[in-house]
Short mmCIF file of C-alpha atoms in Angstrom, two decimals:
data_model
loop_
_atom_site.label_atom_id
_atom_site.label_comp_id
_atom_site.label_asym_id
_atom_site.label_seq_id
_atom_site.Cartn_x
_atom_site.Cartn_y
_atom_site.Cartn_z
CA UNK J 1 -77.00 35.40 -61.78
CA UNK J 2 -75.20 37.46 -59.10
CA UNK J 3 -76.39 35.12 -56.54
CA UNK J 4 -75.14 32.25 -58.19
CA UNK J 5 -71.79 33.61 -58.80
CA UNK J 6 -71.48 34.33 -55.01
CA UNK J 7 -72.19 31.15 -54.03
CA UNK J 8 -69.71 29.80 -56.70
CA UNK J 9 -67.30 32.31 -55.43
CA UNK J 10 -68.14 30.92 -51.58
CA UNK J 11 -67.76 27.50 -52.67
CA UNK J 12 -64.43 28.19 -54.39
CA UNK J 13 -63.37 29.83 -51.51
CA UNK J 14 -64.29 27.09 -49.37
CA UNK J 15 -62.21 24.84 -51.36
CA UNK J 16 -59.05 26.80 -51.31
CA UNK J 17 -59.13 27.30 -47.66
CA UNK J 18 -59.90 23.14 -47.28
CA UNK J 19 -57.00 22.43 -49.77
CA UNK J 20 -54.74 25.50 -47.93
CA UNK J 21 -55.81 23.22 -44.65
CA UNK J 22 -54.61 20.26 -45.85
CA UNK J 23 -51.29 21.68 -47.33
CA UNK J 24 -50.56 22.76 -43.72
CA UNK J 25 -51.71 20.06 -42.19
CA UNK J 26 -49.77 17.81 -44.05
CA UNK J 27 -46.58 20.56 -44.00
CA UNK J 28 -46.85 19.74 -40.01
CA UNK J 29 -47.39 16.01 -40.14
CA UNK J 30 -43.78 16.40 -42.50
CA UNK J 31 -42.56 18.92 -39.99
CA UNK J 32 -44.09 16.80 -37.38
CA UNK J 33 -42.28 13.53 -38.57
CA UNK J 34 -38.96 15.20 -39.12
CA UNK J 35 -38.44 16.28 -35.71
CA UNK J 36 -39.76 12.88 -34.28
CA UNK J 37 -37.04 11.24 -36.38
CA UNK J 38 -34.21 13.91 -35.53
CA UNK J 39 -35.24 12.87 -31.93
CA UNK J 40 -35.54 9.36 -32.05
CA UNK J 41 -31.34 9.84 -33.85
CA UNK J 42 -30.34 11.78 -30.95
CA UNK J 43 -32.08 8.92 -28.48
CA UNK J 44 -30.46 6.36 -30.39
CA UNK J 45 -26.89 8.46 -29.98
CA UNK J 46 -27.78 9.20 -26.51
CA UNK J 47 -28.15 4.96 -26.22
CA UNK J 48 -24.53 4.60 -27.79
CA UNK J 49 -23.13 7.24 -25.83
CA UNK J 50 -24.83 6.11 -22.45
CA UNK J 51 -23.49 2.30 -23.41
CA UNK J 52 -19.62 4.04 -23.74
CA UNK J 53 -20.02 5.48 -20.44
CA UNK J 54 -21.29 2.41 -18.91
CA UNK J 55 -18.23 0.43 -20.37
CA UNK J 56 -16.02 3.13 -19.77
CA UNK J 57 -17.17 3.22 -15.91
CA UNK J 58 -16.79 -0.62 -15.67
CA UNK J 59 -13.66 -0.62 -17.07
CA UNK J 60 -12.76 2.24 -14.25
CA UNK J 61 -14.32 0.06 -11.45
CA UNK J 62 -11.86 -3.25 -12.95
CA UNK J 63 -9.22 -0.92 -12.08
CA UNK J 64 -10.39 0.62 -9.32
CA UNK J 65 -10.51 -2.72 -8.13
CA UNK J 66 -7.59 -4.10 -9.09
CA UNK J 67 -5.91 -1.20 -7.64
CA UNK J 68 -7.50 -1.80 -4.02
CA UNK J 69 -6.59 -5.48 -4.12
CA UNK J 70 -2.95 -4.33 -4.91
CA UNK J 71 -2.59 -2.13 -2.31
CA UNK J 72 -4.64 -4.20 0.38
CA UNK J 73 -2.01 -6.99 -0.56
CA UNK J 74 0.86 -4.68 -0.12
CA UNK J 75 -0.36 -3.20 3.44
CA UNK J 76 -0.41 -6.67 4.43
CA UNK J 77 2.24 -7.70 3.20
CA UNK J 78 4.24 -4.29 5.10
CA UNK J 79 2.82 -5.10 8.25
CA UNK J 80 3.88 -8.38 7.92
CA UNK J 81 7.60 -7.05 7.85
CA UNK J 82 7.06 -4.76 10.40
CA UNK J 83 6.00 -7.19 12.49
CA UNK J 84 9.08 -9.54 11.77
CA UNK J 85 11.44 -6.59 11.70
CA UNK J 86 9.72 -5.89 15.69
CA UNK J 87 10.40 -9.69 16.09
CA UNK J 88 13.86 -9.51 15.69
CA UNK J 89 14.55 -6.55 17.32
CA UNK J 90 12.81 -7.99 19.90
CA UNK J 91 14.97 -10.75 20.11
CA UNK J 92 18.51 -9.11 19.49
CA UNK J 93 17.43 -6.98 22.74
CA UNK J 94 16.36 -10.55 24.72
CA UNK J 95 19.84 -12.01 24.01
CA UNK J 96 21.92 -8.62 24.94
CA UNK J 97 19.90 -8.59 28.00
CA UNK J 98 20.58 -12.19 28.91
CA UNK J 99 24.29 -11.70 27.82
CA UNK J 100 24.20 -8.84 29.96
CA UNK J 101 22.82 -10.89 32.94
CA UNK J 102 25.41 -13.80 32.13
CA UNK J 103 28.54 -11.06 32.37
CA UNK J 104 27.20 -9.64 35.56
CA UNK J 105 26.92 -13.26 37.31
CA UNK J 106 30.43 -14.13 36.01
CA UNK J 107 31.82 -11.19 37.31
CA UNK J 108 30.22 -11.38 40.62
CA UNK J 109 31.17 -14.77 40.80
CA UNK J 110 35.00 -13.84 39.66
CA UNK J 111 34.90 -10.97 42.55
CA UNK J 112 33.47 -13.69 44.86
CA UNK J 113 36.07 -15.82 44.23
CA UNK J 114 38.85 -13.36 44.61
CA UNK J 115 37.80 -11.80 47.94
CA UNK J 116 37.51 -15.41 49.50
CA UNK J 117 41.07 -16.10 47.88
CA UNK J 118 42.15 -13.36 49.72
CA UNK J 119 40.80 -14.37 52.59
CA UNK J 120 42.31 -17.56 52.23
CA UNK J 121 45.68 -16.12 51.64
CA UNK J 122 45.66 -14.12 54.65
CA UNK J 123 44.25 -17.03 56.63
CA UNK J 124 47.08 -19.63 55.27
CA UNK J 125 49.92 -16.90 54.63
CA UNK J 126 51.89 -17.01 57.37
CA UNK J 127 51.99 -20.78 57.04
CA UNK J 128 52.04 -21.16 53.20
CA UNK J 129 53.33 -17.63 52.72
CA UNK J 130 55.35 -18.58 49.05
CA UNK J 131 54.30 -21.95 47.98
CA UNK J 132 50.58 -21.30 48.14
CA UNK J 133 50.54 -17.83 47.45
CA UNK J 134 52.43 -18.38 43.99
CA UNK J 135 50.40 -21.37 42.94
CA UNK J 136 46.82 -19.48 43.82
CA UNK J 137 48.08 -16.47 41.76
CA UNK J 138 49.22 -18.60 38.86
CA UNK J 139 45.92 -20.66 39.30
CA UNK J 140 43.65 -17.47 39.13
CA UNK J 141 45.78 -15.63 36.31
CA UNK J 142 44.82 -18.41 34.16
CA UNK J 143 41.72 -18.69 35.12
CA UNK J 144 41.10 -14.81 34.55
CA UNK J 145 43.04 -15.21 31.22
CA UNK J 146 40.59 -18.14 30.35
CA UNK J 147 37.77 -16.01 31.18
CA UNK J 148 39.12 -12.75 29.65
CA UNK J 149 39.26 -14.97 26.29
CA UNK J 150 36.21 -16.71 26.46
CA UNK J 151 34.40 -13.03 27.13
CA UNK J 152 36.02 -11.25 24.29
CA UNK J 153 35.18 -14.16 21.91
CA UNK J 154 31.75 -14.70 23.26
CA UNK J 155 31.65 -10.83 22.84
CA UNK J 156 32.67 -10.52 18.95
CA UNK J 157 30.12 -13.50 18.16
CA UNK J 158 27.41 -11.32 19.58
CA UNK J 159 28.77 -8.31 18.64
CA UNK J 160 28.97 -9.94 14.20
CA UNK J 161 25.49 -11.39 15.18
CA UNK J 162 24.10 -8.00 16.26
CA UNK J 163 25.71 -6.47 13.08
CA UNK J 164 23.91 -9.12 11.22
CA UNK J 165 20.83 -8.54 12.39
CA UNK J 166 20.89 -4.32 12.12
CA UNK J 167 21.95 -5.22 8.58
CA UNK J 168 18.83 -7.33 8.28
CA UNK J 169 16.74 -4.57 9.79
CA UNK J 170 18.31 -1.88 6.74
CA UNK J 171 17.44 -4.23 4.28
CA UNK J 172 13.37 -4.37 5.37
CA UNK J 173 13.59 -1.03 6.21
CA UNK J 174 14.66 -0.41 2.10
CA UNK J 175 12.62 -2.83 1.03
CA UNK J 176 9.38 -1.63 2.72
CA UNK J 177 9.65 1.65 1.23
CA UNK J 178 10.87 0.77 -2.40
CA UNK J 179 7.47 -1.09 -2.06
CA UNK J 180 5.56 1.40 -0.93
CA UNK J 181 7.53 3.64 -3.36
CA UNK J 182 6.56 1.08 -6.38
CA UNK J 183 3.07 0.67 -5.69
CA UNK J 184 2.39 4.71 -4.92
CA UNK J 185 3.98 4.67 -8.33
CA UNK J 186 1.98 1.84 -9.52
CA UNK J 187 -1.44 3.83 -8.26
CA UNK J 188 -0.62 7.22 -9.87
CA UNK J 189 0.09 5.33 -13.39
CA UNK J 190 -3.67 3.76 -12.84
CA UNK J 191 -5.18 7.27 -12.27
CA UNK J 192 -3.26 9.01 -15.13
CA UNK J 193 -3.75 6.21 -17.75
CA UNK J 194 -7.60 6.54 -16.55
CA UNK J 195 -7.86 9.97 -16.70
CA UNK J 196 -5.74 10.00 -20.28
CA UNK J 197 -8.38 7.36 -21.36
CA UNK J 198 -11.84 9.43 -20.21
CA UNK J 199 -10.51 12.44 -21.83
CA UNK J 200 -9.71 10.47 -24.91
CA UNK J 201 -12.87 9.59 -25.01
CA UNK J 202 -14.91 12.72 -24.60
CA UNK J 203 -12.91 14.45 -27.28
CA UNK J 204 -13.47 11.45 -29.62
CA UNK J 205 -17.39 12.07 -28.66
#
């Protein structure tokens, strides 16, 4: 009957839109399950990557480290020589001075003795006018000759130690700045080979 065949026709239609529902439901479950396993890839690269970084920034921080130690050593180790270079400066400068002080005492000394050996000479000269006066000038010639000697050797000992000692100086001097020179050197090889190695590493990933 008519009736019949439209509720045939309802029922057939009923089951093609419950099947047609369960093809897309199960199309989206598939869909569904696809794009949970595309993410759950791109976590697990986004795991590996994250664990490269993490190495890659230790690795940074060893040298980083290593670095600082290097260069806290090596400011030490300058001011160290500064301070010894200051040191003996220091002490060239105490032992001019006191040379210095030593000459002026001898020479007052040598004037002191040669205005009261002039006095004496004009005191005694009219009674020891040749004999005396020849013997106190021979005595004080040699005695200035002595002391002319004895000040130009003391003199060049000073004057070889002071040389010395400048050429000491130099040599810290140099040597405080090829240091400096190496490890500035030393520091800009760290940060290149770092920043070679990051960029090798991004355009690997």
């Amino acid at each position: 009957t008519f009736q019949t065949n439209i509720l045939t026709e309802l029922k057939n239609w009923e089951l093609n839109l419950i099947q047609h529902h369960k093809l897309q439901m199960r199309q989206e479950k598939e869909k569904h399950a696809t794009q949970v396993k595309q993410l759950q890839n791109e976590m697990e690269n986004l795991k590996e990557l994250l664990h490269t970084y993490e190495i890659s920034i230790s690795r940074k921080d060893e040298v980083i480290t290593t670095l600082t130690q290097a260069l806290e050593k090596q400011k030490e180790r300058v001011v160290l020589m500064r301070k010894f270079t200051l040191w003996r400066i220091q002490h060239v400068k105490a032992k001019q001075e006191e040379y210095a002080i030593r000459m002026a005492d001898t020479h007052f000394q040598t004037a002191l003795m040669k205005k009261v050996w002039a006095a004496w000479r004009s005191v005694s000269e009219e009674r020891w006018k040749d004999k005396v006066a020849k013997a106190c000038q021979l005595r004080a010639e040699d005695v200035c000759v002595q002391l002319t000697n004895d000040y130009e050797a003391k003199i060049a000992e000073l004057t070889a130690a002071l040389e010395l000692t400048r050429a000491e100086v130099l040599r810290l001097h140099t040597e405080r700045d090829h240091y400096e020179d190496t490890m500035k050197k030393a520091f800009m090889r760290g940060v290149c080979a770092l920043n070679l190695e990051a960029m090798t590493m991004f355009q690997s990933k």
